[in-house]
PDB file of C-alpha atoms and ligand atoms in Angstrom:
ATOM      1  CA  MET A 141      65.920  -0.368  30.864  1.00 81.00           C
ATOM      2  CA  MET A 142      68.307   1.875  32.746  1.00 82.00           C
ATOM      3  CA  GLY A 143      68.160   5.666  33.076  1.00 84.00           C
ATOM      4  CA  PRO A 144      69.856   6.797  29.860  1.00 89.00           C
ATOM      5  CA  ALA A 145      67.825   4.460  27.629  1.00 92.00           C
ATOM      6  CA  HIS A 146      64.579   5.491  29.369  1.00 94.00           C
ATOM      7  CA  SER A 147      65.378   9.192  28.967  1.00 94.00           C
ATOM      8  CA  LEU A 148      66.627   8.938  25.393  1.00 95.00           C
ATOM      9  CA  SER A 149      63.538   6.991  24.341  1.00 96.00           C
ATOM     10  CA  GLY A 150      61.421   9.704  25.985  1.00 97.00           C
ATOM     11  CA  ALA A 151      63.194  12.488  24.101  1.00 97.00           C
ATOM     12  CA  ALA A 152      62.929  10.542  20.824  1.00 97.00           C
ATOM     13  CA  ALA A 153      59.212   9.937  21.386  1.00 97.00           C
ATOM     14  CA  TRP A 154      58.616  13.695  21.732  1.00 97.00           C
ATOM     15  CA  MET A 155      60.646  14.382  18.558  1.00 96.00           C
ATOM     16  CA  ALA A 156      58.416  11.840  16.787  1.00 96.00           C
ATOM     17  CA  THR A 157      55.358  13.672  18.156  1.00 96.00           C
ATOM     18  CA  GLY A 158      56.844  16.858  16.695  1.00 95.00           C
ATOM     19  CA  ALA A 159      57.258  15.223  13.289  1.00 95.00           C
ATOM     20  CA  VAL A 160      53.655  13.948  13.358  1.00 95.00           C
ATOM     21  CA  ALA A 161      52.389  17.375  14.445  1.00 94.00           C
ATOM     22  CA  ALA A 162      54.271  19.029  11.575  1.00 93.00           C
ATOM     23  CA  GLY A 163      52.748  16.496   9.181  1.00 92.00           C
ATOM     24  CA  LEU A 164      49.274  17.287  10.485  1.00 93.00           C
ATOM     25  CA  GLY A 165      49.812  21.027   9.982  1.00 91.00           C
ATOM     26  CA  ASP A 166      50.423  21.982  13.635  1.00 91.00           C
ATOM     27  CA  PRO A 167      54.220  22.336  13.685  1.00 92.00           C
ATOM     28  CA  MET A 168      55.875  23.001  17.051  1.00 93.00           C
ATOM     29  CA  PRO A 169      57.876  26.195  17.441  1.00 92.00           C
ATOM     30  CA  TRP A 170      61.467  25.205  18.336  1.00 92.00           C
ATOM     31  CA  PRO A 171      61.146  25.925  22.090  1.00 92.00           C
ATOM     32  CA  THR A 172      58.148  23.582  22.301  1.00 94.00           C
ATOM     33  CA  LEU A 173      60.160  20.880  20.533  1.00 95.00           C
ATOM     34  CA  VAL A 174      63.246  21.318  22.734  1.00 95.00           C
ATOM     35  CA  VAL A 175      61.464  21.864  26.059  1.00 96.00           C
ATOM     36  CA  GLY A 176      58.993  19.046  25.332  1.00 97.00           C
ATOM     37  CA  ALA A 177      61.852  16.657  24.548  1.00 97.00           C
ATOM     38  CA  LEU A 178      63.594  17.532  27.831  1.00 97.00           C
ATOM     39  CA  ILE A 179      60.363  17.245  29.838  1.00 97.00           C
ATOM     40  CA  CYS A 180      59.653  13.902  28.183  1.00 97.00           C
ATOM     41  CA  ALA A 181      63.211  12.712  28.935  1.00 97.00           C
ATOM     42  CA  GLY A 182      62.667  13.605  32.594  1.00 96.00           C
ATOM     43  CA  ALA A 183      59.144  12.200  32.759  1.00 97.00           C
ATOM     44  CA  ALA A 184      60.478   8.915  31.353  1.00 96.00           C
ATOM     45  CA  LEU A 185      62.385   8.424  34.625  1.00 93.00           C
ATOM     46  CA  ALA A 186      59.691   9.636  37.007  1.00 93.00           C
ATOM     47  CA  PRO A 187      57.721   6.357  37.432  1.00 94.00           C
ATOM     48  CA  ASP A 188      60.677   4.888  39.339  1.00 91.00           C
ATOM     49  CA  LEU A 189      60.145   7.484  42.075  1.00 87.00           C
ATOM     50  CA  ASP A 190      58.171   4.686  43.734  1.00 89.00           C
ATOM     51  CA  HIS A 191      61.404   2.899  44.593  1.00 84.00           C
ATOM     52  CA  HIS A 192      63.642   4.227  47.362  1.00 76.00           C
ATOM     53  CA  ALA A 193      66.786   2.549  46.030  1.00 74.00           C
ATOM     54  CA  ALA A 194      66.430   3.977  42.523  1.00 74.00           C
ATOM     55  CA  THR A 195      69.015   6.641  41.693  1.00 71.00           C
ATOM     56  CA  ILE A 196      66.197   8.929  40.785  1.00 78.00           C
ATOM     57  CA  SER A 197      64.719   8.869  44.285  1.00 81.00           C
ATOM     58  CA  ARG A 198      67.834  10.625  45.510  1.00 81.00           C
ATOM     59  CA  SER A 199      67.718  13.382  42.903  1.00 86.00           C
ATOM     60  CA  PHE A 200      65.986  15.959  45.127  1.00 89.00           C
ATOM     61  CA  GLY A 201      67.653  15.023  48.410  1.00 87.00           C
ATOM     62  CA  PRO A 202      65.405  14.486  51.467  1.00 89.00           C
ATOM     63  CA  LEU A 203      62.401  15.902  49.550  1.00 90.00           C
ATOM     64  CA  SER A 204      62.361  13.132  46.953  1.00 89.00           C
ATOM     65  CA  LYS A 205      63.093  10.505  49.612  1.00 89.00           C
ATOM     66  CA  ALA A 206      60.009  11.642  51.525  1.00 91.00           C
ATOM     67  CA  ALA A 207      57.938  11.810  48.322  1.00 91.00           C
ATOM     68  CA  CYS A 208      59.177   8.344  47.456  1.00 91.00           C
ATOM     69  CA  LYS A 209      57.949   6.909  50.784  1.00 91.00           C
ATOM     70  CA  ILE A 210      54.514   8.498  50.300  1.00 92.00           C
ATOM     71  CA  ILE A 211      54.204   7.331  46.672  1.00 93.00           C
ATOM     72  CA  ASP A 212      55.301   3.813  47.617  1.00 92.00           C
ATOM     73  CA  GLY A 213      52.691   3.756  50.405  1.00 93.00           C
ATOM     74  CA  ILE A 214      49.873   4.969  48.140  1.00 94.00           C
ATOM     75  CA  ALA A 215      50.914   2.506  45.416  1.00 95.00           C
ATOM     76  CA  HIS A 216      51.005  -0.420  47.847  1.00 94.00           C
ATOM     77  CA  ALA A 217      47.613   0.496  49.331  1.00 95.00           C
ATOM     78  CA  THR A 218      46.120   0.849  45.831  1.00 95.00           C
ATOM     79  CA  TYR A 219      47.560  -2.518  44.874  1.00 95.00           C
ATOM     80  CA  ASN A 220      46.049  -4.256  47.875  1.00 94.00           C
ATOM     81  CA  ALA A 221      42.694  -2.508  47.484  1.00 94.00           C
ATOM     82  CA  THR A 222      42.304  -3.494  43.829  1.00 94.00           C
ATOM     83  CA  ARG A 223      44.096  -6.849  43.782  1.00 92.00           C
ATOM     84  CA  GLY A 224      42.389  -9.497  41.642  1.00 88.00           C
ATOM     85  CA  LYS A 225      42.071 -13.158  42.645  1.00 89.00           C
ATOM     86  CA  ARG A 226      45.223 -14.134  40.748  1.00 92.00           C
ATOM     87  CA  ASP A 227      47.399 -11.129  41.576  1.00 91.00           C
ATOM     88  CA  PRO A 228      50.226 -12.172  43.917  1.00 91.00           C
ATOM     89  CA  ARG A 229      50.732 -10.614  47.354  1.00 91.00           C
ATOM     90  CA  ARG A 230      53.364  -7.882  47.484  1.00 88.00           C
ATOM     91  CA  THR A 231      55.378  -6.240  50.216  1.00 85.00           C
ATOM     92  CA  GLY A 232      55.866  -2.867  48.492  1.00 84.00           C
ATOM     93  CA  GLY A 233      54.397  -0.670  45.798  1.00 85.00           C
ATOM     94  CA  HIS A 234      57.311  -0.657  43.364  1.00 89.00           C
ATOM     95  CA  ARG A 235      56.325  -1.017  39.718  1.00 91.00           C
ATOM     96  CA  THR A 236      52.580  -0.879  40.377  1.00 93.00           C
ATOM     97  CA  LEU A 237      50.558   2.363  40.425  1.00 96.00           C
ATOM     98  CA  THR A 238      53.193   4.679  38.881  1.00 96.00           C
ATOM     99  CA  HIS A 239      53.667   2.179  36.053  1.00 96.00           C
ATOM    100  CA  THR A 240      50.105   2.412  34.685  1.00 96.00           C
ATOM    101  CA  ALA A 241      48.426   4.453  31.946  1.00 97.00           C
ATOM    102  CA  VAL A 242      45.963   5.787  34.539  1.00 97.00           C
ATOM    103  CA  TRP A 243      48.840   7.272  36.549  1.00 97.00           C
ATOM    104  CA  ALA A 244      50.406   8.764  33.390  1.00 97.00           C
ATOM    105  CA  ALA A 245      47.109  10.461  32.526  1.00 98.00           C
ATOM    106  CA  LEU A 246      46.545  11.748  36.085  1.00 97.00           C
ATOM    107  CA  ILE A 247      50.033  13.246  36.373  1.00 97.00           C
ATOM    108  CA  GLY A 248      49.863  14.782  32.889  1.00 98.00           C
ATOM    109  CA  VAL A 249      46.421  16.333  33.354  1.00 98.00           C
ATOM    110  CA  GLY A 250      47.441  17.520  36.829  1.00 97.00           C
ATOM    111  CA  CYS A 251      50.525  19.272  35.461  1.00 97.00           C
ATOM    112  CA  SER A 252      48.542  20.841  32.604  1.00 96.00           C
ATOM    113  CA  ALA A 253      45.989  22.177  35.085  1.00 96.00           C
ATOM    114  CA  ALA A 254      48.744  23.489  37.362  1.00 96.00           C
ATOM    115  CA  ALA A 255      50.446  25.223  34.422  1.00 95.00           C
ATOM    116  CA  VAL A 256      47.207  26.791  33.151  1.00 94.00           C
ATOM    117  CA  TYR A 257      45.888  27.968  36.522  1.00 94.00           C
ATOM    118  CA  GLY A 258      49.126  28.366  38.495  1.00 94.00           C
ATOM    119  CA  GLY A 259      50.842  30.827  36.196  1.00 89.00           C
ATOM    120  CA  ARG A 260      54.563  31.337  35.712  1.00 91.00           C
ATOM    121  CA  TRP A 261      55.721  29.822  39.015  1.00 94.00           C
ATOM    122  CA  ALA A 262      53.854  26.588  38.393  1.00 95.00           C
ATOM    123  CA  VAL A 263      55.410  26.353  34.920  1.00 95.00           C
ATOM    124  CA  LEU A 264      58.845  27.014  36.419  1.00 96.00           C
ATOM    125  CA  ALA A 265      58.306  24.338  39.087  1.00 96.00           C
ATOM    126  CA  ILE A 266      57.243  21.725  36.502  1.00 97.00           C
ATOM    127  CA  LEU A 267      60.202  22.651  34.277  1.00 96.00           C
ATOM    128  CA  PHE A 268      62.649  22.529  37.208  1.00 96.00           C
ATOM    129  CA  VAL A 269      61.608  19.044  38.346  1.00 95.00           C
ATOM    130  CA  HIS A 270      61.770  17.627  34.823  1.00 96.00           C
ATOM    131  CA  MET A 271      65.036  19.366  33.906  1.00 95.00           C
ATOM    132  CA  VAL A 272      66.736  17.853  36.973  1.00 93.00           C
ATOM    133  CA  LEU A 273      65.319  14.423  36.088  1.00 93.00           C
ATOM    134  CA  ALA A 274      66.424  14.863  32.450  1.00 94.00           C
ATOM    135  CA  VAL A 275      69.968  15.746  33.539  1.00 91.00           C
ATOM    136  CA  GLU A 276      70.032  12.705  35.839  1.00 88.00           C
ATOM    137  CA  GLY A 277      68.738  10.474  33.078  1.00 89.00           C
ATOM    138  CA  LEU A 278      70.747  11.711  30.129  1.00 88.00           C
ATOM    139  CA  LEU A 279      74.034  12.242  31.966  1.00 84.00           C
ATOM    140  CA  TRP A 280      73.457   9.367  34.413  1.00 76.00           C
ATOM    141  CA  ARG A 281      76.704   8.440  36.186  1.00 68.00           C
ATOM    142  CA  ALA A 282      78.323  11.713  35.116  1.00 72.00           C
ATOM    143  CA  ALA A 283      75.620  13.632  36.987  1.00 65.00           C
ATOM    144  CA  ARG A 284      76.262  11.497  40.072  1.00 67.00           C
ATOM    145  CA  VAL A 285      79.910  12.473  40.132  1.00 65.00           C
ATOM    146  CA  SER A 286      79.122  16.166  40.356  1.00 67.00           C
ATOM    147  CA  SER A 287      77.269  17.475  43.396  1.00 78.00           C
ATOM    148  CA  ASP A 288      73.493  17.503  43.736  1.00 82.00           C
ATOM    149  CA  VAL A 289      73.554  21.270  44.195  1.00 86.00           C
ATOM    150  CA  LEU A 290      75.207  21.722  40.796  1.00 87.00           C
ATOM    151  CA  VAL A 291      72.521  19.625  39.115  1.00 88.00           C
ATOM    152  CA  TRP A 292      69.796  21.648  40.867  1.00 91.00           C
ATOM    153  CA  LEU A 293      71.410  24.907  39.783  1.00 91.00           C
ATOM    154  CA  LEU A 294      71.571  23.653  36.221  1.00 91.00           C
ATOM    155  CA  GLY A 295      67.909  22.611  36.451  1.00 93.00           C
ATOM    156  CA  ALA A 296      66.840  25.969  37.882  1.00 95.00           C
ATOM    157  CA  THR A 297      68.727  28.087  35.346  1.00 94.00           C
ATOM    158  CA  SER A 298      67.595  26.037  32.372  1.00 94.00           C
ATOM    159  CA  ALA A 299      63.986  26.143  33.648  1.00 95.00           C
ATOM    160  CA  TRP A 300      64.225  29.941  33.864  1.00 94.00           C
ATOM    161  CA  VAL A 301      65.814  30.388  30.430  1.00 94.00           C
ATOM    162  CA  LEU A 302      63.459  27.925  28.714  1.00 94.00           C
ATOM    163  CA  ALA A 303      60.349  29.466  30.305  1.00 92.00           C
ATOM    164  CA  ASP A 304      61.456  32.840  28.936  1.00 91.00           C
ATOM    165  CA  ALA A 305      61.996  31.331  25.482  1.00 91.00           C
ATOM    166  CA  LEU A 306      58.500  29.768  25.508  1.00 91.00           C
ATOM    167  CA  ASP A 307      56.944  32.990  26.740  1.00 89.00           C
ATOM    168  CA  ASN A 308      57.794  35.049  23.650  1.00 87.00           C
ATOM    169  CA  PRO A 309      54.792  35.437  21.330  1.00 83.00           C
ATOM    170  CA  GLY A 310      54.612  32.661  18.738  1.00 82.00           C
ATOM    171  CA  ASN A 311      57.340  30.731  20.533  1.00 85.00           C
ATOM    172  CA  GLY A 312      55.409  27.819  21.907  1.00 87.00           C
ATOM    173  CA  LYS A 313      53.413  28.543  25.042  1.00 88.00           C
ATOM    174  CA  ASP A 314      50.218  28.408  22.987  1.00 86.00           C
ATOM    175  CA  TRP A 315      51.126  25.430  20.796  1.00 90.00           C
ATOM    176  CA  LEU A 316      48.124  23.193  19.940  1.00 89.00           C
ATOM    177  CA  PHE A 317      45.844  24.823  22.539  1.00 88.00           C
ATOM    178  CA  THR A 318      45.357  28.283  21.087  1.00 84.00           C
ATOM    179  CA  GLN A 319      42.305  29.642  22.922  1.00 86.00           C
ATOM    180  CA  PRO A 320      42.814  32.397  25.475  1.00 82.00           C
ATOM    181  CA  GLY A 321      43.546  30.949  28.908  1.00 86.00           C
ATOM    182  CA  GLN A 322      45.070  27.766  27.484  1.00 87.00           C
ATOM    183  CA  HIS A 323      48.722  28.774  27.584  1.00 90.00           C
ATOM    184  CA  TYR A 324      51.016  25.880  28.521  1.00 93.00           C
ATOM    185  CA  MET A 325      48.161  23.373  28.413  1.00 94.00           C
ATOM    186  CA  TRP A 326      50.331  21.173  26.146  1.00 95.00           C
ATOM    187  CA  ILE A 327      52.874  20.721  28.930  1.00 96.00           C
ATOM    188  CA  GLY A 328      51.046  17.616  30.209  1.00 97.00           C
ATOM    189  CA  LEU A 329      51.492  15.819  26.856  1.00 97.00           C
ATOM    190  CA  PRO A 330      55.250  15.110  27.120  1.00 98.00           C
ATOM    191  CA  ILE A 331      54.649  14.082  30.749  1.00 98.00           C
ATOM    192  CA  ILE A 332      52.014  11.496  29.760  1.00 98.00           C
ATOM    193  CA  LEU A 333      54.153  10.306  26.851  1.00 98.00           C
ATOM    194  CA  GLY A 334      57.282   9.998  29.009  1.00 98.00           C
ATOM    195  CA  ALA A 335      55.508   7.863  31.625  1.00 97.00           C
ATOM    196  CA  LEU A 336      54.062   5.565  28.933  1.00 97.00           C
ATOM    197  CA  VAL A 337      57.447   5.202  27.219  1.00 97.00           C
ATOM    198  CA  HIS A 338      58.936   4.219  30.596  1.00 96.00           C
ATOM    199  CA  CYS A 339      56.303   1.490  31.000  1.00 96.00           C
ATOM    200  CA  VAL A 340      57.049   0.097  27.551  1.00 94.00           C
ATOM    201  CA  GLY A 341      60.773   0.147  28.334  1.00 93.00           C
ATOM    202  CA  ASP A 342      60.169  -1.765  31.573  1.00 92.00           C
ATOM    203  CA  ALA A 343      57.823  -4.202  29.857  1.00 92.00           C
ATOM    204  CA  ILE A 344      60.507  -5.357  27.422  1.00 89.00           C
ATOM    205  CA  THR A 345      63.353  -5.586  29.947  1.00 84.00           C
ATOM    206  CA  ILE A 346      61.705  -6.993  33.036  1.00 78.00           C
ATOM    207  CA  SER A 347      58.846  -9.287  33.817  1.00 76.00           C
ATOM    208  CA  GLY A 348      56.204  -7.035  32.317  1.00 86.00           C
ATOM    209  CA  CYS A 349      54.493  -3.855  33.445  1.00 92.00           C
ATOM    210  CA  PRO A 350      50.856  -3.470  34.647  1.00 94.00           C
ATOM    211  CA  ILE A 351      50.114  -0.677  32.136  1.00 94.00           C
ATOM    212  CA  LEU A 352      46.421  -1.506  31.692  1.00 93.00           C
ATOM    213  CA  TRP A 353      45.383  -1.493  35.382  1.00 92.00           C
ATOM    214  CA  PRO A 354      42.568  -1.713  36.458  1.00 90.00           C
ATOM    215  CA  ILE A 355      41.293  -3.592  33.387  1.00 92.00           C
ATOM    216  CA  PRO A 356      41.093  -7.253  34.450  1.00 90.00           C
ATOM    217  CA  ILE A 357      43.058  -9.741  32.340  1.00 90.00           C
ATOM    218  CA  GLY A 358      42.875 -13.406  33.299  1.00 87.00           C
ATOM    219  CA  ARG A 359      41.547 -12.630  36.811  1.00 89.00           C
ATOM    220  CA  LYS A 360      44.450 -10.253  37.364  1.00 93.00           C
ATOM    221  CA  ARG A 361      43.934  -6.522  37.632  1.00 93.00           C
ATOM    222  CA  TRP A 362      47.701  -5.908  37.709  1.00 94.00           C
ATOM    223  CA  TYR A 363      48.490  -8.127  34.737  1.00 93.00           C
ATOM    224  CA  PRO A 364      52.147  -7.615  33.757  1.00 91.00           C
ATOM    225  CA  ILE A 365      51.952  -6.682  30.069  1.00 91.00           C
ATOM    226  CA  GLY A 366      54.990  -7.614  28.003  1.00 91.00           C
ATOM    227  CA  PRO A 367      56.196  -9.332  24.826  1.00 88.00           C
ATOM    228  CA  PRO A 368      56.764 -13.108  24.743  1.00 86.00           C
ATOM    229  CA  LYS A 369      59.705 -14.240  26.910  1.00 82.00           C
ATOM    230  CA  PHE A 370      62.167 -14.773  24.047  1.00 82.00           C
ATOM    231  CA  MET A 371      61.789 -11.146  22.926  1.00 82.00           C
ATOM    232  CA  ARG A 372      62.722  -9.706  26.294  1.00 84.00           C
ATOM    233  CA  PHE A 373      66.224  -8.775  27.353  1.00 81.00           C
ATOM    234  CA  ARG A 374      67.986  -7.906  30.562  1.00 82.00           C
ATOM    235  CA  ALA A 375      68.225  -4.272  31.717  1.00 80.00           C
ATOM    236  CA  GLY A 376      71.702  -2.951  30.905  1.00 81.00           C
ATOM    237  CA  SER A 377      72.470  -5.749  28.428  1.00 84.00           C
ATOM    238  CA  TRP A 378      74.213  -5.212  25.076  1.00 86.00           C
ATOM    239  CA  VAL A 379      70.863  -5.011  23.276  1.00 86.00           C
ATOM    240  CA  GLU A 380      70.030  -1.929  25.311  1.00 86.00           C
ATOM    241  CA  LEU A 381      73.462  -0.266  25.259  1.00 86.00           C
ATOM    242  CA  LYS A 382      74.719  -1.143  21.784  1.00 89.00           C
ATOM    243  CA  LEU A 383      71.482  -1.407  19.824  1.00 89.00           C
ATOM    244  CA  LEU A 384      68.556   0.476  21.381  1.00 89.00           C
ATOM    245  CA  THR A 385      70.432   3.522  22.681  1.00 90.00           C
ATOM    246  CA  PRO A 386      71.953   4.429  19.271  1.00 92.00           C
ATOM    247  CA  VAL A 387      68.604   3.673  17.587  1.00 93.00           C
ATOM    248  CA  PHE A 388      66.780   6.075  19.946  1.00 93.00           C
ATOM    249  CA  PHE A 389      69.453   8.682  19.262  1.00 92.00           C
ATOM    250  CA  LEU A 390      69.180   8.332  15.494  1.00 94.00           C
ATOM    251  CA  ALA A 391      65.381   8.099  15.407  1.00 93.00           C
ATOM    252  CA  GLY A 392      65.135  11.165  17.646  1.00 94.00           C
ATOM    253  CA  GLY A 393      67.453  13.115  15.355  1.00 92.00           C
ATOM    254  CA  VAL A 394      65.618  12.176  12.163  1.00 93.00           C
ATOM    255  CA  CYS A 395      62.245  12.986  13.764  1.00 91.00           C
ATOM    256  CA  ALA A 396      63.604  16.348  14.988  1.00 91.00           C
ATOM    257  CA  LEU A 397      64.559  17.237  11.409  1.00 92.00           C
ATOM    258  CA  GLY A 398      61.070  16.244  10.305  1.00 91.00           C
ATOM    259  CA  ALA A 399      59.545  18.309  13.112  1.00 90.00           C
ATOM    260  CA  VAL A 400      61.304  21.511  12.064  1.00 89.00           C
ATOM    261  CA  GLY A 401      60.436  20.905   8.415  1.00 84.00           C
ATOM    262  CA  VAL A 402      63.909  20.119   7.028  1.00 81.00           C
ATOM    263  CA  LEU A 403      62.699  16.869   5.491  1.00 73.00           C
ATOM    264  CA  GLY A 404      60.022  18.710   3.556  1.00 59.00           C
TER     265      GLY A 404
HETATM  266 ZN1   ZN B 292      60.207   1.415  36.160  1.00 66.93          ZN
END
């Protein structure tokens, strides 16, 4: 799928999480719902940071280009080191390591740890990165037209405002993890969810996604998981633009109402 569909599905997935949490008696305060949805929208683009030509790799200027090179190198090395007998040879790391559940978990737990131990600046940094990605994803071409600096400013100000909103007592920094010293621990959840949603989106639009690495399937450790061929569609096709995108929008909206308790 392309950026907007990835990001919208991420936001909708977090709204659904909010609805489930409300049903289980752990409703999210509104800032947790809103910030989580934006983080998840951003995180749903992040796996493509392993590809230098992806729009997203240009979102932080030279910094993300450098990060992209490093991630691609690590991914390629990991691929070669863990390649099964049937896995094909590859020349780059695109759509390997960053498109696995293991990666999603590592990044999510890493961000949670950074937020818990790093204090306000770590939270701001995580928010900033994901807000910029969310803007890039949700506004897509429109964000490209404006300058990078404007998008960064928007990311920085919204990170600042949202961190303040979360910080107020009872407003979300201690959602789900309520013990002292666990503030912002939940922040890794939308990051894990976003990465997984991206993998699912890739699996149905391209030739599969190695989500289950390193579990061997048919002598492949990088088995491309995906639905049967006839159920797949091309990225950017009418199914994605005319069917899935509105469905994500609607589902996200309904789940958001459920999450804030409007649906009873
Ligand atoms: Zn991808």
